[in-house]
PDB file of C-alpha atoms in Angstrom:
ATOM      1  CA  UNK A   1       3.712 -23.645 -19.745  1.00 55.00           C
ATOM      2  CA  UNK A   2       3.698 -21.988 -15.748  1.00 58.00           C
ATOM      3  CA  UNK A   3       7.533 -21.680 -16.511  1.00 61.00           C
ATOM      4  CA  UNK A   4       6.929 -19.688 -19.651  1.00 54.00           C
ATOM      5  CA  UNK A   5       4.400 -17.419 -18.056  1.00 52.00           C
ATOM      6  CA  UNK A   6       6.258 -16.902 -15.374  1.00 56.00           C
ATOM      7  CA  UNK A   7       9.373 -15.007 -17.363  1.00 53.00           C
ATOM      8  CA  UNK A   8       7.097 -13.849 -19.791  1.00 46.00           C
ATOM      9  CA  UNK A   9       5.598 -11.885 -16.313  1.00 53.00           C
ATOM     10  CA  UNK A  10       8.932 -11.436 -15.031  1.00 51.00           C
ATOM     11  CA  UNK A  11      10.122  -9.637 -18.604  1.00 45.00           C
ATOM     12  CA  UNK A  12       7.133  -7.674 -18.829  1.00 48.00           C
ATOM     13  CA  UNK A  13       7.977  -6.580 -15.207  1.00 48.00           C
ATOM     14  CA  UNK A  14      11.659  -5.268 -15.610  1.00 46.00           C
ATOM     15  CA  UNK A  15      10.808  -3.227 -18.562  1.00 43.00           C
ATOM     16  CA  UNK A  16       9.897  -0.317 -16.859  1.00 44.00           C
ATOM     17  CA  UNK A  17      13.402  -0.267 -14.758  1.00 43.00           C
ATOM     18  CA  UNK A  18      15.170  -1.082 -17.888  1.00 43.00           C
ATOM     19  CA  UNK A  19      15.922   2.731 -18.494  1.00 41.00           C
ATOM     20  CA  UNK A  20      17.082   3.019 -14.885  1.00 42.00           C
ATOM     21  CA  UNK A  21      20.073   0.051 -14.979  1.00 45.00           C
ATOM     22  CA  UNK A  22      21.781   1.560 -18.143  1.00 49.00           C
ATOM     23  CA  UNK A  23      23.959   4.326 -18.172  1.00 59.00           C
ATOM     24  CA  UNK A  24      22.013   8.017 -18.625  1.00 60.00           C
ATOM     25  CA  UNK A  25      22.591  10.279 -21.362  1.00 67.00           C
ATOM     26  CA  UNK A  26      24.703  12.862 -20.603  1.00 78.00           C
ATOM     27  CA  UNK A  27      22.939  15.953 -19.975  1.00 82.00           C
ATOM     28  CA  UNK A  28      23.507  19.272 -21.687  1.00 87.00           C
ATOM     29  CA  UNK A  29      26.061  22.215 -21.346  1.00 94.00           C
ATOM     30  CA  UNK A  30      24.108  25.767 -20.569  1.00 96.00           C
ATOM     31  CA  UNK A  31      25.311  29.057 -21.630  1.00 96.00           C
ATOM     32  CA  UNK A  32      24.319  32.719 -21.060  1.00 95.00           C
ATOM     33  CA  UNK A  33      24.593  35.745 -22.749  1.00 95.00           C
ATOM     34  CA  UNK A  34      25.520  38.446 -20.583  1.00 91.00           C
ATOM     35  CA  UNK A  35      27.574  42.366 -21.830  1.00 87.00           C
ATOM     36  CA  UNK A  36      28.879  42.845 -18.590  1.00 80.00           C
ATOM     37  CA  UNK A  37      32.266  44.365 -19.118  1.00 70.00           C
ATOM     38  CA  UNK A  38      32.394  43.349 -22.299  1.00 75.00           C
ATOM     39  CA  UNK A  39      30.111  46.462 -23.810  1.00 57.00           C
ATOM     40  CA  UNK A  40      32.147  49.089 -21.949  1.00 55.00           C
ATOM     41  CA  UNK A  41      35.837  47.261 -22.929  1.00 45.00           C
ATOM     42  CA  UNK A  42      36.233  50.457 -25.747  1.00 43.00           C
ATOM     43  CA  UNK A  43      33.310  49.191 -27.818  1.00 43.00           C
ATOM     44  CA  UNK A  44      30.503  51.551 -26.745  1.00 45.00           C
ATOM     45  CA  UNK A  45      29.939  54.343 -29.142  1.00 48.00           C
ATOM     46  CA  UNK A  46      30.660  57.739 -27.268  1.00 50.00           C
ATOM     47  CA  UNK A  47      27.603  60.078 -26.099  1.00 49.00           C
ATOM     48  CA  UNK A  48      26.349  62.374 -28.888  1.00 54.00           C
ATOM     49  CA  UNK A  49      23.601  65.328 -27.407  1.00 60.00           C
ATOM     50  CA  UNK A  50      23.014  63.960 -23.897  1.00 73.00           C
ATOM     51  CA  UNK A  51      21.606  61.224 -22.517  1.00 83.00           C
ATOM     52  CA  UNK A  52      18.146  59.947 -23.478  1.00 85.00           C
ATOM     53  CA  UNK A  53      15.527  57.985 -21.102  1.00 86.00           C
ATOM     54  CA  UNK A  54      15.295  54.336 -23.461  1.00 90.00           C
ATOM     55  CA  UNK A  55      13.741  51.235 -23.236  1.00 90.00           C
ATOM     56  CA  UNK A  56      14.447  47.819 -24.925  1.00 93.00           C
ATOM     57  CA  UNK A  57      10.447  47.189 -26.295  1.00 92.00           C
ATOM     58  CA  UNK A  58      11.409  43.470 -27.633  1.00 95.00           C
ATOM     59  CA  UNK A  59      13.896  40.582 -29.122  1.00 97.00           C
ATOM     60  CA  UNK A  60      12.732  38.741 -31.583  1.00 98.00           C
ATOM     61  CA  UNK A  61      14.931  35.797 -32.858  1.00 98.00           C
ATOM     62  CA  UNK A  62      14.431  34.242 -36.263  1.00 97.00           C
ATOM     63  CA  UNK A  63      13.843  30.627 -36.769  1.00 96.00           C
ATOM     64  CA  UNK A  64      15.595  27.694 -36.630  1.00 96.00           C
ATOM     65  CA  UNK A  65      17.505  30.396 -34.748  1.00 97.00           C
ATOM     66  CA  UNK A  66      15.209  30.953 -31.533  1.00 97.00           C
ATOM     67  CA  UNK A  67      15.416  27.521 -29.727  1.00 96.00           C
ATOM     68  CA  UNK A  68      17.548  27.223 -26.759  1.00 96.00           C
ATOM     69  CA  UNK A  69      20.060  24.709 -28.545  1.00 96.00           C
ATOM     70  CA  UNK A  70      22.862  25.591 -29.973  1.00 96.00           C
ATOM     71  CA  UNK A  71      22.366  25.852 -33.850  1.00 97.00           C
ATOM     72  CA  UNK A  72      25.515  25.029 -35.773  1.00 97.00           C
ATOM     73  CA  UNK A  73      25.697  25.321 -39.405  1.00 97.00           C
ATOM     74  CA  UNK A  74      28.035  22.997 -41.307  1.00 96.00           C
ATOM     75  CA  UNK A  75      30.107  22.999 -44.140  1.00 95.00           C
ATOM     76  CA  UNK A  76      27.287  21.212 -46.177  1.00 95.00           C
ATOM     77  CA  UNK A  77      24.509  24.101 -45.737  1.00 93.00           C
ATOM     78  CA  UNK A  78      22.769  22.393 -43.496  1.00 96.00           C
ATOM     79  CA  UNK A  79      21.727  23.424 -39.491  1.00 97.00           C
ATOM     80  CA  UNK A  80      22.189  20.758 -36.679  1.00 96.00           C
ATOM     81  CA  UNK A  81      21.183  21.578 -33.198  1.00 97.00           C
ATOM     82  CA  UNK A  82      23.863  20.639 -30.560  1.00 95.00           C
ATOM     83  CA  UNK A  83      22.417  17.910 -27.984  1.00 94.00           C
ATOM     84  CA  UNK A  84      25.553  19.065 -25.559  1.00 95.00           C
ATOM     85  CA  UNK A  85      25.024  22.440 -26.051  1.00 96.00           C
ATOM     86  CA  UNK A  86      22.693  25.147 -25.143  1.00 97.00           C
ATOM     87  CA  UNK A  87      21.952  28.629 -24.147  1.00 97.00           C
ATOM     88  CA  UNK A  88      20.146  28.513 -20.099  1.00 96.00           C
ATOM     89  CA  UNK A  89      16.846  30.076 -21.609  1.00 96.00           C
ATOM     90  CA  UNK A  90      15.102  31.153 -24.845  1.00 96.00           C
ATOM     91  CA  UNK A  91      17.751  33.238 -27.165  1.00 97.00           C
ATOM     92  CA  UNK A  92      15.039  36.435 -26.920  1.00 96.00           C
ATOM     93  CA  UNK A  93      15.244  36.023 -23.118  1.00 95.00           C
ATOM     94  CA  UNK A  94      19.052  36.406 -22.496  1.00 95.00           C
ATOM     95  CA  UNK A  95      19.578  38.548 -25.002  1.00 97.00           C
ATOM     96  CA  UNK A  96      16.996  41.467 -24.297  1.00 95.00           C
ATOM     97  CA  UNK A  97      19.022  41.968 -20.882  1.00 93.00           C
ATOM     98  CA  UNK A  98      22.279  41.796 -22.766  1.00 95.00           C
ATOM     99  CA  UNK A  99      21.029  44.711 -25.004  1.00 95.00           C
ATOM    100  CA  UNK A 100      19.950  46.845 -22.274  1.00 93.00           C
ATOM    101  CA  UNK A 101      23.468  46.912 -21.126  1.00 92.00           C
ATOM    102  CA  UNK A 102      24.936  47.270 -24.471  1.00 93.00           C
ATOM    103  CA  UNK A 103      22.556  51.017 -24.901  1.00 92.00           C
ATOM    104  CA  UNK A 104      23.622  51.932 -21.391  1.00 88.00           C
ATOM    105  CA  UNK A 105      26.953  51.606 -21.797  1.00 88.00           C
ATOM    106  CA  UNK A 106      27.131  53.690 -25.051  1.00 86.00           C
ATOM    107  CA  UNK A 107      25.925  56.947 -22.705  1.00 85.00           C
ATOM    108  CA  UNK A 108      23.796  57.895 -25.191  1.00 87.00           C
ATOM    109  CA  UNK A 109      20.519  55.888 -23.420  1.00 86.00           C
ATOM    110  CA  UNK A 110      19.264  55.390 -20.022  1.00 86.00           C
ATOM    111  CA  UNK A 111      17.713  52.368 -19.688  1.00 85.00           C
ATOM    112  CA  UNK A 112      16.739  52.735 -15.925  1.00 79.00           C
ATOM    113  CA  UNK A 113      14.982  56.124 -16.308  1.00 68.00           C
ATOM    114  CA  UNK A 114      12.708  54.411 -19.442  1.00 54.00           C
ATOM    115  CA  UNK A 115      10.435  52.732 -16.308  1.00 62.00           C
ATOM    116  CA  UNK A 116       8.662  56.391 -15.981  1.00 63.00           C
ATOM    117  CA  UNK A 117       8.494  57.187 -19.570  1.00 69.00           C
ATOM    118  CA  UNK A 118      10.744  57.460 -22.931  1.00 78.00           C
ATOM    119  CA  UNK A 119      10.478  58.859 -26.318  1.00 81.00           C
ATOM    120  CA  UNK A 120      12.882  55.949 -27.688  1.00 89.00           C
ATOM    121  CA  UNK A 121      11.935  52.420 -27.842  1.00 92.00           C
ATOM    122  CA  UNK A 122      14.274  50.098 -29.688  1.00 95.00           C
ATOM    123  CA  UNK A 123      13.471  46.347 -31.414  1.00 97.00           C
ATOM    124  CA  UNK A 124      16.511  44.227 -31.613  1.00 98.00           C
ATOM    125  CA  UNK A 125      15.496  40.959 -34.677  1.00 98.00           C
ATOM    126  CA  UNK A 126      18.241  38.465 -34.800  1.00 98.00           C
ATOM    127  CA  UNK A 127      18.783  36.864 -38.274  1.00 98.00           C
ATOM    128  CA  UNK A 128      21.578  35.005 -36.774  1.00 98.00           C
ATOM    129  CA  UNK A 129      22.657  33.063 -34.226  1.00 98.00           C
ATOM    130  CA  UNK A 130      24.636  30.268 -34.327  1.00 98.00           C
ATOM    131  CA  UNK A 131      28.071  28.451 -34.282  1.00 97.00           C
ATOM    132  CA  UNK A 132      30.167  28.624 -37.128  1.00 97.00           C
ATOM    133  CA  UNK A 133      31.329  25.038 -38.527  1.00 96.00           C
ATOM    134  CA  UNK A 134      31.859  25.943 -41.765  1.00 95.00           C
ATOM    135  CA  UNK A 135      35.345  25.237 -42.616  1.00 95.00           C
ATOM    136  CA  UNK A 136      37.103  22.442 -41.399  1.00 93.00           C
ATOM    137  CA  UNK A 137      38.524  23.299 -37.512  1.00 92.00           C
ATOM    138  CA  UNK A 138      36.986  26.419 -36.917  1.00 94.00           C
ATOM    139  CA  UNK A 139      34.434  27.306 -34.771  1.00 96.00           C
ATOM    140  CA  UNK A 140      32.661  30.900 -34.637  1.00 97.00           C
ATOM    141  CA  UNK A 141      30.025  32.169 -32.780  1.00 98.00           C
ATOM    142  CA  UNK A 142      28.000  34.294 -35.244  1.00 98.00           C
ATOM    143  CA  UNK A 143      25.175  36.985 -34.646  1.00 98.00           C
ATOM    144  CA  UNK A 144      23.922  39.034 -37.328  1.00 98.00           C
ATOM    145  CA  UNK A 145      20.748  41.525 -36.430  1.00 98.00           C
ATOM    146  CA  UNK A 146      18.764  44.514 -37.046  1.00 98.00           C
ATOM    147  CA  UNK A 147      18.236  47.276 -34.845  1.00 98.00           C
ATOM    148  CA  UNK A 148      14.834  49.456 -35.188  1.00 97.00           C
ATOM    149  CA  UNK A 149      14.705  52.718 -33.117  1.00 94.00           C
ATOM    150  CA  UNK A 150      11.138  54.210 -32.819  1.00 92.00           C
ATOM    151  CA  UNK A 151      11.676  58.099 -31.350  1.00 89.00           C
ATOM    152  CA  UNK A 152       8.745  60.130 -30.743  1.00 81.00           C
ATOM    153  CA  UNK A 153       9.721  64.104 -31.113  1.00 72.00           C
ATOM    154  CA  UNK A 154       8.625  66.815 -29.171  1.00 69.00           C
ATOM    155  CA  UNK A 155       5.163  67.169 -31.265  1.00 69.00           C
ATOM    156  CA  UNK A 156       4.758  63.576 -31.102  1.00 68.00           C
ATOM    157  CA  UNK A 157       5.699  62.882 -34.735  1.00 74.00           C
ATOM    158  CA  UNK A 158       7.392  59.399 -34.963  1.00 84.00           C
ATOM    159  CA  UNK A 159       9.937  58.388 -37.220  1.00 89.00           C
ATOM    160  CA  UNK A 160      12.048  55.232 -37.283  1.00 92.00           C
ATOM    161  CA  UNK A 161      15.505  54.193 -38.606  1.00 94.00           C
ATOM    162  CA  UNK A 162      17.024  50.903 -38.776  1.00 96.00           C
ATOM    163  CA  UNK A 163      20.699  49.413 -39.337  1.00 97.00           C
ATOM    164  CA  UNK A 164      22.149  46.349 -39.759  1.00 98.00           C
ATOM    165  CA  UNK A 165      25.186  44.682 -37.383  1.00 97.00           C
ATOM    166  CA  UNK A 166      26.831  41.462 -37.491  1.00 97.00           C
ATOM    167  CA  UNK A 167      29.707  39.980 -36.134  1.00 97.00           C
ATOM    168  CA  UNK A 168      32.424  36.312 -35.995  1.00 96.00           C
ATOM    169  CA  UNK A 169      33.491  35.696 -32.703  1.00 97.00           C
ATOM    170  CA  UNK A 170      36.428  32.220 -31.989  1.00 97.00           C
ATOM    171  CA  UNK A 171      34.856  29.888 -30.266  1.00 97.00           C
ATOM    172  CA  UNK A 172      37.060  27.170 -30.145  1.00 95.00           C
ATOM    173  CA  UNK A 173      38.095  27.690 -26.866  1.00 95.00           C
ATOM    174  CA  UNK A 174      34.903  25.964 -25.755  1.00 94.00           C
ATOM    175  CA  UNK A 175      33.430  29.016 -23.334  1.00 96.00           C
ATOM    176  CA  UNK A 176      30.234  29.589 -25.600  1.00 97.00           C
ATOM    177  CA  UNK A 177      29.151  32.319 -23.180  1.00 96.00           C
ATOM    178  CA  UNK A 178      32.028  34.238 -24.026  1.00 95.00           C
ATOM    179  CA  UNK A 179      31.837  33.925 -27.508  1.00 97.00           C
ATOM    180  CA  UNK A 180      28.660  34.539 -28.023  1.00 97.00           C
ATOM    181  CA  UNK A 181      28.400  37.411 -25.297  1.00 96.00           C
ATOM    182  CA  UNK A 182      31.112  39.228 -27.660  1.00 96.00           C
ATOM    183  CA  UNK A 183      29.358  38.605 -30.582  1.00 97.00           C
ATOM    184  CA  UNK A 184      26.454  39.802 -29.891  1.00 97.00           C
ATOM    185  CA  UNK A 185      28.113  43.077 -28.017  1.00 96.00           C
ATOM    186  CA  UNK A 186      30.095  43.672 -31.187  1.00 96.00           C
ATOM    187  CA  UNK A 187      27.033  42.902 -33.414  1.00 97.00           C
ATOM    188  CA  UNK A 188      24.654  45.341 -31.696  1.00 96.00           C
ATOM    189  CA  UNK A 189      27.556  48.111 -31.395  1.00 93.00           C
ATOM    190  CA  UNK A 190      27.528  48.111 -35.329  1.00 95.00           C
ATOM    191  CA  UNK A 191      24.449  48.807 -35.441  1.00 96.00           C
ATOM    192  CA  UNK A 192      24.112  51.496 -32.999  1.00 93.00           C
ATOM    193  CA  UNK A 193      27.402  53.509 -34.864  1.00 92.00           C
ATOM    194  CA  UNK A 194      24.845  53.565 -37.731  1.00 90.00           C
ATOM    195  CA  UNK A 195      21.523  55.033 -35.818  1.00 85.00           C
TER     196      UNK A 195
END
């Protein structure tokens, strides 16, 4: 009976540095967003009037899209969320830098002189983003969004317009940062040609 309480103990004592003897998961993959270069690389729309003192007021990113794993939608219509992948912060994080760059690159906005004051705020809402699994062997990064500019004219009557980018991006290189960078560069450059 002392000899089965005593590996009973002995059992009950390796337990907690079971975990620690067997081989650790392996941990995830992080990837940014980032336009530099990749906005001024003959995307940017050219300068129409002058330039205008702007400021990025928010990114909002739909669900399931706004969680820092990647999202991939497969060929079945469903979403899985990549346990290898993921972006190095929250989707509205990265990207509100990203889109700074993106309006002042175009040369219609300047982003730097919106800290003292602006009549243009913009809203960036992603519908989109994710990784393209679709079809058997391809992989696409895909954002799809919605651009809201609020302007405030000289007699401080508002108005607002909105329009609609998207855009596919390869991805099967593997540099997720890249692809997704682009994507969202192209995506937001759509909808600025319409504003």
């Amino acid at each position: 009976m002392k000899s089965l309480l005593n590996t009973v103990m002995a059992l009950a004592a390796a337990i907690p540095l079971a975990g620690c003897l067997g081989s650790h998961p392996k941990a995830p993959t992080f990837w940014t967003v980032d336009a530099e270069g990749i906005a001024i690389a003959g995307e940017a729309v050219e300068a129409k009037g002058g330039v205008v003192p702007a400021r990025v007021a928010e990114v909002k990113v739909r669900p399931p899209w706004d969680v820092p794993k990647l999202a991939v939608r497969r060929a079945d219509g469903s979403v899985a969320f990549d346990p290898f992948n993921a972006f190095a912060a929250r989707p509205e994080a990265l990207l509100k830098g990203a889109a700074e760059d993106v309006l002042a690159s175009t040369g219609r906005y300047d982003v730097n002189a919106a800290m003292v004051g602006t009549n243009v705020t913009f809203s960036v809402v992603v519908t989109r983003l994710d990784l393209d699994c679709r079809e058997e062997g391809v992989r696409k990064a895909e954002v799809a969004l919605t651009l809201v500019a609020n302007r405030r004219g000289r007699l401080g009557a508002p108005s607002t317009s909105a329009a609609k980018g998207s855009a596919y991006v390869d991805a099967r290189a593997g540099d997720y940062s890249k692809a997704f960078s682009r994507a969202f560069v192209a995506a937001l450059n759509d909808a600025l040609k319409d504003l």
